[in-house]
PDB file of N, CA and C in Angstrom:
ATOM      1  N   UNK C 183     -57.210  94.632   8.610  1.00  0.00           N
ATOM      2  CA  UNK C 183     -56.082  94.865   8.862  1.00  0.00           C
ATOM      3  C   UNK C 183     -56.290  94.888  10.467  1.00  0.00           C
ATOM      4  N   UNK C 184     -57.133  95.453  11.056  1.00  0.00           N
ATOM      5  CA  UNK C 184     -57.504  95.776  12.304  1.00  0.00           C
ATOM      6  C   UNK C 184     -57.591  93.889  12.826  1.00  0.00           C
ATOM      7  N   UNK C 185     -58.326  93.330  12.477  1.00  0.00           N
ATOM      8  CA  UNK C 185     -58.924  91.833  12.928  1.00  0.00           C
ATOM      9  C   UNK C 185     -57.592  90.808  12.763  1.00  0.00           C
ATOM     10  N   UNK C 186     -56.612  91.238  11.736  1.00  0.00           N
ATOM     11  CA  UNK C 186     -55.484  90.304  11.651  1.00  0.00           C
ATOM     12  C   UNK C 186     -54.584  90.497  12.922  1.00  0.00           C
ATOM     13  N   UNK C 187     -54.166  92.163  12.967  1.00  0.00           N
ATOM     14  CA  UNK C 187     -53.472  92.298  14.028  1.00  0.00           C
ATOM     15  C   UNK C 187     -53.936  91.842  15.305  1.00  0.00           C
ATOM     16  N   UNK C 188     -55.218  91.927  15.732  1.00  0.00           N
ATOM     17  CA  UNK C 188     -55.702  91.481  16.831  1.00  0.00           C
ATOM     18  C   UNK C 188     -55.454  90.080  17.052  1.00  0.00           C
ATOM     19  N   UNK C 189     -55.647  89.148  15.977  1.00  0.00           N
ATOM     20  CA  UNK C 189     -55.457  87.741  16.052  1.00  0.00           C
ATOM     21  C   UNK C 189     -53.990  87.560  16.364  1.00  0.00           C
ATOM     22  N   UNK C 190     -53.331  88.199  15.867  1.00  0.00           N
ATOM     23  CA  UNK C 190     -51.732  88.104  15.869  1.00  0.00           C
ATOM     24  C   UNK C 190     -51.524  88.276  17.644  1.00  0.00           C
ATOM     25  N   UNK C 191     -51.985  89.248  18.151  1.00  0.00           N
ATOM     26  CA  UNK C 191     -51.737  89.638  19.328  1.00  0.00           C
ATOM     27  C   UNK C 191     -52.401  88.715  20.460  1.00  0.00           C
ATOM     28  N   UNK C 192     -53.671  88.429  20.137  1.00  0.00           N
ATOM     29  CA  UNK C 192     -54.249  87.720  21.085  1.00  0.00           C
ATOM     30  C   UNK C 192     -54.354  86.165  21.191  1.00  0.00           C
ATOM     31  N   UNK C 193     -54.400  85.675  19.877  1.00  0.00           N
ATOM     32  CA  UNK C 193     -54.660  84.248  19.626  1.00  0.00           C
ATOM     33  C   UNK C 193     -53.018  83.646  19.274  1.00  0.00           C
ATOM     34  N   UNK C 194     -52.171  84.279  18.728  1.00  0.00           N
ATOM     35  CA  UNK C 194     -50.846  83.658  18.574  1.00  0.00           C
ATOM     36  C   UNK C 194     -49.847  84.201  19.631  1.00  0.00           C
ATOM     37  N   UNK C 195     -50.317  85.309  20.140  1.00  0.00           N
ATOM     38  CA  UNK C 195     -49.331  85.777  21.346  1.00  0.00           C
ATOM     39  C   UNK C 195     -47.941  86.626  20.535  1.00  0.00           C
ATOM     40  N   UNK C 196     -48.334  87.084  19.475  1.00  0.00           N
ATOM     41  CA  UNK C 196     -46.987  87.555  18.814  1.00  0.00           C
ATOM     42  C   UNK C 196     -46.433  88.606  19.519  1.00  0.00           C
ATOM     43  N   UNK C 197     -44.976  88.646  19.577  1.00  0.00           N
ATOM     44  CA  UNK C 197     -44.119  89.780  20.488  1.00  0.00           C
ATOM     45  C   UNK C 197     -43.648  90.679  19.601  1.00  0.00           C
ATOM     46  N   UNK C 198     -43.626  90.602  18.284  1.00  0.00           N
ATOM     47  CA  UNK C 198     -43.327  91.570  17.340  1.00  0.00           C
ATOM     48  C   UNK C 198     -43.987  91.341  15.891  1.00  0.00           C
ATOM     49  N   UNK C 199     -44.464  92.178  15.394  1.00  0.00           N
ATOM     50  CA  UNK C 199     -45.237  92.049  14.047  1.00  0.00           C
ATOM     51  C   UNK C 199     -44.570  93.060  12.859  1.00  0.00           C
ATOM     52  N   UNK C 200     -44.232  92.532  11.874  1.00  0.00           N
ATOM     53  CA  UNK C 200     -43.843  93.448  10.676  1.00  0.00           C
ATOM     54  C   UNK C 200     -45.027  93.244   9.618  1.00  0.00           C
ATOM     55  N   UNK C 201     -45.529  94.258   9.126  1.00  0.00           N
ATOM     56  CA  UNK C 201     -46.440  94.382   8.112  1.00  0.00           C
ATOM     57  C   UNK C 201     -45.970  94.504   6.853  1.00  0.00           C
ATOM     58  N   UNK C 202     -46.012  93.695   5.692  1.00  0.00           N
ATOM     59  CA  UNK C 202     -45.488  93.803   4.465  1.00  0.00           C
ATOM     60  C   UNK C 202     -46.729  94.230   3.444  1.00  0.00           C
ATOM     61  N   UNK C 203     -46.886  95.556   3.132  1.00  0.00           N
ATOM     62  CA  UNK C 203     -47.628  95.949   1.841  1.00  0.00           C
ATOM     63  C   UNK C 203     -47.156  95.013   0.632  1.00  0.00           C
ATOM     64  N   UNK C 204     -48.182  94.080   0.217  1.00  0.00           N
ATOM     65  CA  UNK C 204     -47.743  93.066  -0.687  1.00  0.00           C
ATOM     66  C   UNK C 204     -48.357  93.514  -2.091  1.00  0.00           C
ATOM     67  N   UNK C 205     -47.670  94.300  -2.718  1.00  0.00           N
ATOM     68  CA  UNK C 205     -47.970  95.238  -3.926  1.00  0.00           C
ATOM     69  C   UNK C 205     -46.800  95.038  -5.177  1.00  0.00           C
ATOM     70  N   UNK C 206     -46.992  94.924  -6.174  1.00  0.00           N
ATOM     71  CA  UNK C 206     -45.884  94.895  -7.128  1.00  0.00           C
ATOM     72  C   UNK C 206     -45.429  96.122  -7.593  1.00  0.00           C
ATOM     73  N   UNK C 207     -46.016  97.256  -7.332  1.00  0.00           N
ATOM     74  CA  UNK C 207     -45.650  98.466  -7.607  1.00  0.00           C
ATOM     75  C   UNK C 207     -45.872  99.422  -6.207  1.00  0.00           C
ATOM     76  N   UNK C 208     -44.838 100.379  -5.964  1.00  0.00           N
ATOM     77  CA  UNK C 208     -45.065 101.277  -4.788  1.00  0.00           C
ATOM     78  C   UNK C 208     -46.128 102.550  -5.065  1.00  0.00           C
ATOM     79  N   UNK C 209     -47.307 102.216  -5.311  1.00  0.00           N
ATOM     80  CA  UNK C 209     -48.199 103.161  -5.639  1.00  0.00           C
ATOM     81  C   UNK C 209     -48.832 103.683  -4.383  1.00  0.00           C
ATOM     82  N   UNK C 210     -49.793 104.542  -4.348  1.00  0.00           N
ATOM     83  CA  UNK C 210     -50.454 105.260  -3.386  1.00  0.00           C
ATOM     84  C   UNK C 210     -50.992 104.471  -2.562  1.00  0.00           C
ATOM     85  N   UNK C 211     -51.798 103.182  -2.885  1.00  0.00           N
ATOM     86  CA  UNK C 211     -52.202 102.302  -1.925  1.00  0.00           C
ATOM     87  C   UNK C 211     -51.446 101.593  -1.064  1.00  0.00           C
ATOM     88  N   UNK C 212     -50.003 101.593  -1.551  1.00  0.00           N
ATOM     89  CA  UNK C 212     -49.197 100.653  -0.836  1.00  0.00           C
ATOM     90  C   UNK C 212     -48.420 101.748   0.109  1.00  0.00           C
ATOM     91  N   UNK C 213     -48.074 102.734  -0.454  1.00  0.00           N
ATOM     92  CA  UNK C 213     -47.307 103.882   0.329  1.00  0.00           C
ATOM     93  C   UNK C 213     -48.221 104.667   1.168  1.00  0.00           C
ATOM     94  N   UNK C 214     -49.191 104.812   0.986  1.00  0.00           N
ATOM     95  CA  UNK C 214     -50.242 105.859   1.831  1.00  0.00           C
ATOM     96  C   UNK C 214     -51.216 105.062   2.721  1.00  0.00           C
ATOM     97  N   UNK C 215     -52.304 104.426   1.920  1.00  0.00           N
ATOM     98  CA  UNK C 215     -53.297 103.799   2.383  1.00  0.00           C
ATOM     99  C   UNK C 215     -53.127 102.888   3.251  1.00  0.00           C
ATOM    100  N   UNK C 216     -52.478 101.919   2.896  1.00  0.00           N
ATOM    101  CA  UNK C 216     -52.324 100.528   3.975  1.00  0.00           C
ATOM    102  C   UNK C 216     -51.567 100.986   4.989  1.00  0.00           C
ATOM    103  N   UNK C 217     -50.431 101.711   4.928  1.00  0.00           N
ATOM    104  CA  UNK C 217     -49.675 102.402   6.139  1.00  0.00           C
ATOM    105  C   UNK C 217     -50.721 103.051   7.043  1.00  0.00           C
ATOM    106  N   UNK C 218     -51.626 104.047   6.530  1.00  0.00           N
ATOM    107  CA  UNK C 218     -52.539 104.791   7.495  1.00  0.00           C
ATOM    108  C   UNK C 218     -53.572 103.529   8.312  1.00  0.00           C
ATOM    109  N   UNK C 219     -53.947 102.764   7.478  1.00  0.00           N
ATOM    110  CA  UNK C 219     -54.862 101.685   8.103  1.00  0.00           C
ATOM    111  C   UNK C 219     -54.038 100.953   9.059  1.00  0.00           C
ATOM    112  N   UNK C 220     -52.841 100.557   9.070  1.00  0.00           N
ATOM    113  CA  UNK C 220     -52.171  99.943   9.957  1.00  0.00           C
ATOM    114  C   UNK C 220     -52.141 100.884  11.234  1.00  0.00           C
ATOM    115  N   UNK C 221     -51.867 102.216  10.997  1.00  0.00           N
ATOM    116  CA  UNK C 221     -51.452 103.221  12.302  1.00  0.00           C
ATOM    117  C   UNK C 221     -52.917 103.361  12.873  1.00  0.00           C
ATOM    118  N   UNK C 222     -54.182 103.276  12.060  1.00  0.00           N
ATOM    119  CA  UNK C 222     -55.326 103.262  12.672  1.00  0.00           C
ATOM    120  C   UNK C 222     -55.601 102.197  13.516  1.00  0.00           C
ATOM    121  N   UNK C 223     -55.365 100.962  13.116  1.00  0.00           N
ATOM    122  CA  UNK C 223     -55.504  99.798  13.893  1.00  0.00           C
ATOM    123  C   UNK C 223     -54.922  99.726  14.893  1.00  0.00           C
ATOM    124  N   UNK C 224     -53.389 100.377  14.894  1.00  0.00           N
ATOM    125  CA  UNK C 224     -52.519 100.361  16.149  1.00  0.00           C
ATOM    126  C   UNK C 224     -53.382 101.216  17.231  1.00  0.00           C
ATOM    127  N   UNK C 225     -53.873 102.344  16.603  1.00  0.00           N
ATOM    128  CA  UNK C 225     -54.495 103.245  17.505  1.00  0.00           C
ATOM    129  C   UNK C 225     -55.612 102.466  18.653  1.00  0.00           C
ATOM    130  N   UNK C 226     -56.419 101.799  17.674  1.00  0.00           N
ATOM    131  CA  UNK C 226     -57.376 101.031  18.553  1.00  0.00           C
ATOM    132  C   UNK C 226     -57.082 100.079  19.470  1.00  0.00           C
ATOM    133  N   UNK C 227     -56.018  99.379  18.739  1.00  0.00           N
ATOM    134  CA  UNK C 227     -55.284  98.051  19.853  1.00  0.00           C
ATOM    135  C   UNK C 227     -54.535  98.793  21.030  1.00  0.00           C
ATOM    136  N   UNK C 228     -54.279  99.907  20.822  1.00  0.00           N
ATOM    137  CA  UNK C 228     -53.584 100.717  22.204  1.00  0.00           C
ATOM    138  C   UNK C 228     -54.625 101.001  22.805  1.00  0.00           C
ATOM    139  N   UNK C 229     -55.751 101.393  22.526  1.00  0.00           N
ATOM    140  CA  UNK C 229     -57.129 101.788  23.484  1.00  0.00           C
ATOM    141  C   UNK C 229     -57.624 100.420  24.011  1.00  0.00           C
ATOM    142  N   UNK C 230     -57.390  99.464  23.324  1.00  0.00           N
ATOM    143  CA  UNK C 230     -57.946  98.092  23.939  1.00  0.00           C
ATOM    144  C   UNK C 230     -56.980  97.488  24.879  1.00  0.00           C
ATOM    145  N   UNK C 231     -55.674  98.140  25.018  1.00  0.00           N
ATOM    146  CA  UNK C 231     -54.806  97.524  26.078  1.00  0.00           C
ATOM    147  C   UNK C 231     -53.760  96.364  25.238  1.00  0.00           C
ATOM    148  N   UNK C 232     -54.065  95.814  24.178  1.00  0.00           N
ATOM    149  CA  UNK C 232     -53.447  95.101  23.347  1.00  0.00           C
ATOM    150  C   UNK C 232     -51.940  95.568  22.885  1.00  0.00           C
ATOM    151  N   UNK C 233     -51.708  96.772  22.982  1.00  0.00           N
ATOM    152  CA  UNK C 233     -49.992  97.124  22.600  1.00  0.00           C
ATOM    153  C   UNK C 233     -49.491  97.708  23.850  1.00  0.00           C
ATOM    154  N   UNK C 234     -50.051  97.645  24.688  1.00  0.00           N
ATOM    155  CA  UNK C 234     -49.702  98.398  25.969  1.00  0.00           C
ATOM    156  C   UNK C 234     -48.232  97.640  26.412  1.00  0.00           C
ATOM    157  N   UNK C 235     -47.804  97.843  27.679  1.00  0.00           N
ATOM    158  CA  UNK C 235     -46.501  97.163  28.249  1.00  0.00           C
ATOM    159  C   UNK C 235     -46.993  95.930  28.623  1.00  0.00           C
ATOM    160  N   UNK C 236     -46.050  94.998  28.474  1.00  0.00           N
ATOM    161  CA  UNK C 236     -46.144  93.609  28.841  1.00  0.00           C
ATOM    162  C   UNK C 236     -45.303  93.568  29.941  1.00  0.00           C
ATOM    163  N   UNK C 237     -45.511  92.801  31.095  1.00  0.00           N
ATOM    164  CA  UNK C 237     -44.732  92.310  32.214  1.00  0.00           C
ATOM    165  C   UNK C 237     -44.392  93.725  33.036  1.00  0.00           C
ATOM    166  N   UNK C 238     -45.162  94.784  32.728  1.00  0.00           N
ATOM    167  CA  UNK C 238     -44.835  96.081  33.602  1.00  0.00           C
ATOM    168  C   UNK C 238     -43.721  97.185  32.986  1.00  0.00           C
ATOM    169  N   UNK C 239     -43.154  96.789  32.031  1.00  0.00           N
ATOM    170  CA  UNK C 239     -42.004  97.540  31.446  1.00  0.00           C
ATOM    171  C   UNK C 239     -42.301  97.710  30.000  1.00  0.00           C
ATOM    172  N   UNK C 240     -41.463  98.680  29.686  1.00  0.00           N
ATOM    173  CA  UNK C 240     -41.626  99.265  27.984  1.00  0.00           C
ATOM    174  C   UNK C 240     -41.033  98.178  27.129  1.00  0.00           C
ATOM    175  N   UNK C 241     -40.054  97.397  27.744  1.00  0.00           N
ATOM    176  CA  UNK C 241     -39.037  96.382  26.874  1.00  0.00           C
ATOM    177  C   UNK C 241     -39.900  95.419  26.560  1.00  0.00           C
ATOM    178  N   UNK C 242     -41.090  95.074  27.088  1.00  0.00           N
ATOM    179  CA  UNK C 242     -42.156  93.955  26.797  1.00  0.00           C
ATOM    180  C   UNK C 242     -43.229  94.487  25.787  1.00  0.00           C
ATOM    181  N   UNK C 243     -43.170  95.878  25.411  1.00  0.00           N
ATOM    182  CA  UNK C 243     -43.949  96.209  24.420  1.00  0.00           C
ATOM    183  C   UNK C 243     -43.794  95.725  23.047  1.00  0.00           C
ATOM    184  N   UNK C 244     -45.094  95.183  22.316  1.00  0.00           N
ATOM    185  CA  UNK C 244     -45.441  94.527  21.474  1.00  0.00           C
ATOM    186  C   UNK C 244     -44.954  95.858  20.228  1.00  0.00           C
ATOM    187  N   UNK C 245     -44.215  95.620  19.140  1.00  0.00           N
ATOM    188  CA  UNK C 245     -43.723  96.372  18.086  1.00  0.00           C
ATOM    189  C   UNK C 245     -44.728  96.106  16.856  1.00  0.00           C
ATOM    190  N   UNK C 246     -45.214  97.009  16.460  1.00  0.00           N
ATOM    191  CA  UNK C 246     -45.880  96.615  15.041  1.00  0.00           C
ATOM    192  C   UNK C 246     -45.296  97.663  14.003  1.00  0.00           C
ATOM    193  N   UNK C 247     -44.584  97.049  13.044  1.00  0.00           N
ATOM    194  CA  UNK C 247     -43.732  98.026  12.163  1.00  0.00           C
ATOM    195  C   UNK C 247     -44.486  97.659  10.680  1.00  0.00           C
ATOM    196  N   UNK C 248     -44.069  98.716   9.850  1.00  0.00           N
ATOM    197  CA  UNK C 248     -44.618  98.835   8.451  1.00  0.00           C
ATOM    198  C   UNK C 248     -43.214  98.778   7.507  1.00  0.00           C
ATOM    199  N   UNK C 249     -43.149  97.721   6.788  1.00  0.00           N
ATOM    200  CA  UNK C 249     -42.047  97.796   5.785  1.00  0.00           C
ATOM    201  C   UNK C 249     -42.387  98.499   4.480  1.00  0.00           C
ATOM    202  N   UNK C 250     -41.466  98.810   3.442  1.00  0.00           N
ATOM    203  CA  UNK C 250     -41.816  99.262   2.375  1.00  0.00           C
ATOM    204  C   UNK C 250     -42.619  98.190   1.618  1.00  0.00           C
ATOM    205  N   UNK C 251     -43.584  98.897   0.582  1.00  0.00           N
ATOM    206  CA  UNK C 251     -44.067  97.648  -0.241  1.00  0.00           C
ATOM    207  C   UNK C 251     -42.993  96.688  -1.108  1.00  0.00           C
ATOM    208  N   UNK C 252     -43.750  95.374  -1.137  1.00  0.00           N
ATOM    209  CA  UNK C 252     -42.891  94.502  -1.753  1.00  0.00           C
ATOM    210  C   UNK C 252     -42.179  95.094  -3.110  1.00  0.00           C
ATOM    211  N   UNK C 253     -43.058  95.815  -4.018  1.00  0.00           N
ATOM    212  CA  UNK C 253     -42.724  96.148  -5.289  1.00  0.00           C
ATOM    213  C   UNK C 253     -41.783  97.486  -5.041  1.00  0.00           C
ATOM    214  N   UNK C 254     -41.301  97.959  -4.254  1.00  0.00           N
ATOM    215  CA  UNK C 254     -40.577  99.114  -3.956  1.00  0.00           C
ATOM    216  C   UNK C 254     -39.004  98.595  -4.018  1.00  0.00           C
ATOM    217  N   UNK C 255     -38.536  97.459  -4.187  1.00  0.00           N
ATOM    218  CA  UNK C 255     -37.537  96.893  -4.244  1.00  0.00           C
ATOM    219  C   UNK C 255     -37.253  96.327  -5.457  1.00  0.00           C
ATOM    220  N   UNK C 256     -36.876  97.078  -6.647  1.00  0.00           N
ATOM    221  CA  UNK C 256     -36.972  96.601  -7.913  1.00  0.00           C
ATOM    222  C   UNK C 256     -35.972  95.403  -8.384  1.00  0.00           C
ATOM    223  N   UNK C 257     -34.783  95.674  -7.684  1.00  0.00           N
ATOM    224  CA  UNK C 257     -33.919  94.531  -7.899  1.00  0.00           C
ATOM    225  C   UNK C 257     -34.351  93.357  -7.512  1.00  0.00           C
ATOM    226  N   UNK C 258     -34.900  93.193  -6.276  1.00  0.00           N
ATOM    227  CA  UNK C 258     -35.375  91.851  -6.011  1.00  0.00           C
ATOM    228  C   UNK C 258     -36.519  91.502  -6.493  1.00  0.00           C
ATOM    229  N   UNK C 259     -37.495  92.217  -7.147  1.00  0.00           N
ATOM    230  CA  UNK C 259     -38.550  91.768  -7.960  1.00  0.00           C
ATOM    231  C   UNK C 259     -37.883  91.140  -9.257  1.00  0.00           C
ATOM    232  N   UNK C 260     -36.917  91.918  -9.943  1.00  0.00           N
ATOM    233  CA  UNK C 260     -36.475  91.431 -11.144  1.00  0.00           C
ATOM    234  C   UNK C 260     -35.642  90.012 -10.868  1.00  0.00           C
ATOM    235  N   UNK C 261     -34.894  89.863  -9.712  1.00  0.00           N
ATOM    236  CA  UNK C 261     -34.458  88.658  -9.473  1.00  0.00           C
ATOM    237  C   UNK C 261     -35.461  87.502  -9.449  1.00  0.00           C
ATOM    238  N   UNK C 262     -36.465  87.941  -8.778  1.00  0.00           N
ATOM    239  CA  UNK C 262     -37.600  86.968  -8.603  1.00  0.00           C
ATOM    240  C   UNK C 262     -38.211  86.366 -10.058  1.00  0.00           C
ATOM    241  N   UNK C 263     -38.307  87.480 -10.920  1.00  0.00           N
ATOM    242  CA  UNK C 263     -38.839  87.163 -12.140  1.00  0.00           C
ATOM    243  C   UNK C 263     -37.762  86.199 -12.996  1.00  0.00           C
ATOM    244  N   UNK C 264     -36.476  86.774 -12.709  1.00  0.00           N
ATOM    245  CA  UNK C 264     -35.526  85.720 -13.360  1.00  0.00           C
ATOM    246  C   UNK C 264     -35.561  84.380 -12.999  1.00  0.00           C
ATOM    247  N   UNK C 265     -35.757  84.226 -11.678  1.00  0.00           N
ATOM    248  CA  UNK C 265     -35.716  82.862 -11.053  1.00  0.00           C
ATOM    249  C   UNK C 265     -37.011  82.179 -11.828  1.00  0.00           C
ATOM    250  N   UNK C 266     -38.083  82.846 -11.915  1.00  0.00           N
ATOM    251  CA  UNK C 266     -39.156  82.066 -12.231  1.00  0.00           C
ATOM    252  C   UNK C 266     -39.157  81.617 -13.696  1.00  0.00           C
ATOM    253  N   UNK C 267     -38.376  82.470 -14.568  1.00  0.00           N
ATOM    254  CA  UNK C 267     -38.147  82.365 -15.854  1.00  0.00           C
ATOM    255  C   UNK C 267     -37.562  81.111 -16.072  1.00  0.00           C
ATOM    256  N   UNK C 268     -36.270  81.179 -15.193  1.00  0.00           N
ATOM    257  CA  UNK C 268     -35.233  80.076 -15.334  1.00  0.00           C
ATOM    258  C   UNK C 268     -35.806  78.741 -14.956  1.00  0.00           C
ATOM    259  N   UNK C 269     -36.631  78.931 -13.738  1.00  0.00           N
ATOM    260  CA  UNK C 269     -37.408  77.499 -13.497  1.00  0.00           C
ATOM    261  C   UNK C 269     -38.134  76.836 -14.451  1.00  0.00           C
ATOM    262  N   UNK C 270     -39.065  77.867 -15.097  1.00  0.00           N
ATOM    263  CA  UNK C 270     -40.042  77.558 -16.136  1.00  0.00           C
ATOM    264  C   UNK C 270     -39.066  76.978 -17.319  1.00  0.00           C
ATOM    265  N   UNK C 271     -38.101  77.470 -17.649  1.00  0.00           N
ATOM    266  CA  UNK C 271     -37.276  77.114 -18.715  1.00  0.00           C
ATOM    267  C   UNK C 271     -36.697  75.516 -18.255  1.00  0.00           C
ATOM    268  N   UNK C 272     -36.515  75.579 -17.289  1.00  0.00           N
ATOM    269  CA  UNK C 272     -35.870  74.122 -16.690  1.00  0.00           C
ATOM    270  C   UNK C 272     -36.885  73.010 -16.511  1.00  0.00           C
ATOM    271  N   UNK C 273     -38.508  73.421 -16.726  1.00  0.00           N
ATOM    272  CA  UNK C 273     -39.403  72.484 -16.416  1.00  0.00           C
ATOM    273  C   UNK C 273     -39.616  72.261 -14.818  1.00  0.00           C
ATOM    274  N   UNK C 274     -39.113  73.326 -14.119  1.00  0.00           N
ATOM    275  CA  UNK C 274     -39.331  73.136 -12.554  1.00  0.00           C
ATOM    276  C   UNK C 274     -40.622  73.906 -12.271  1.00  0.00           C
ATOM    277  N   UNK C 275     -41.137  74.684 -13.107  1.00  0.00           N
ATOM    278  CA  UNK C 275     -42.273  75.697 -12.600  1.00  0.00           C
ATOM    279  C   UNK C 275     -43.270  75.691 -13.327  1.00  0.00           C
TER     280      UNK C 275
END
């Protein structure tokens, strides 16, 4: 996580980052472990000066946010499953 965030900041010059835990269910790894790892990485990047102010003001500060796990939105997941079934039945998938 730290390496990926650093790459996004340094090489890609990202101005805003949203981390989406990609898990099919909102278990402990998705809801606690990964968000904690992201917070730890943010702390390191702040100490390295990569998340500090840009252009001398806080408005230029890079935001690193964490969304809920993909699997925490059951309705969206079921819709995706329905689409996959429909595509398969129509010979598209």
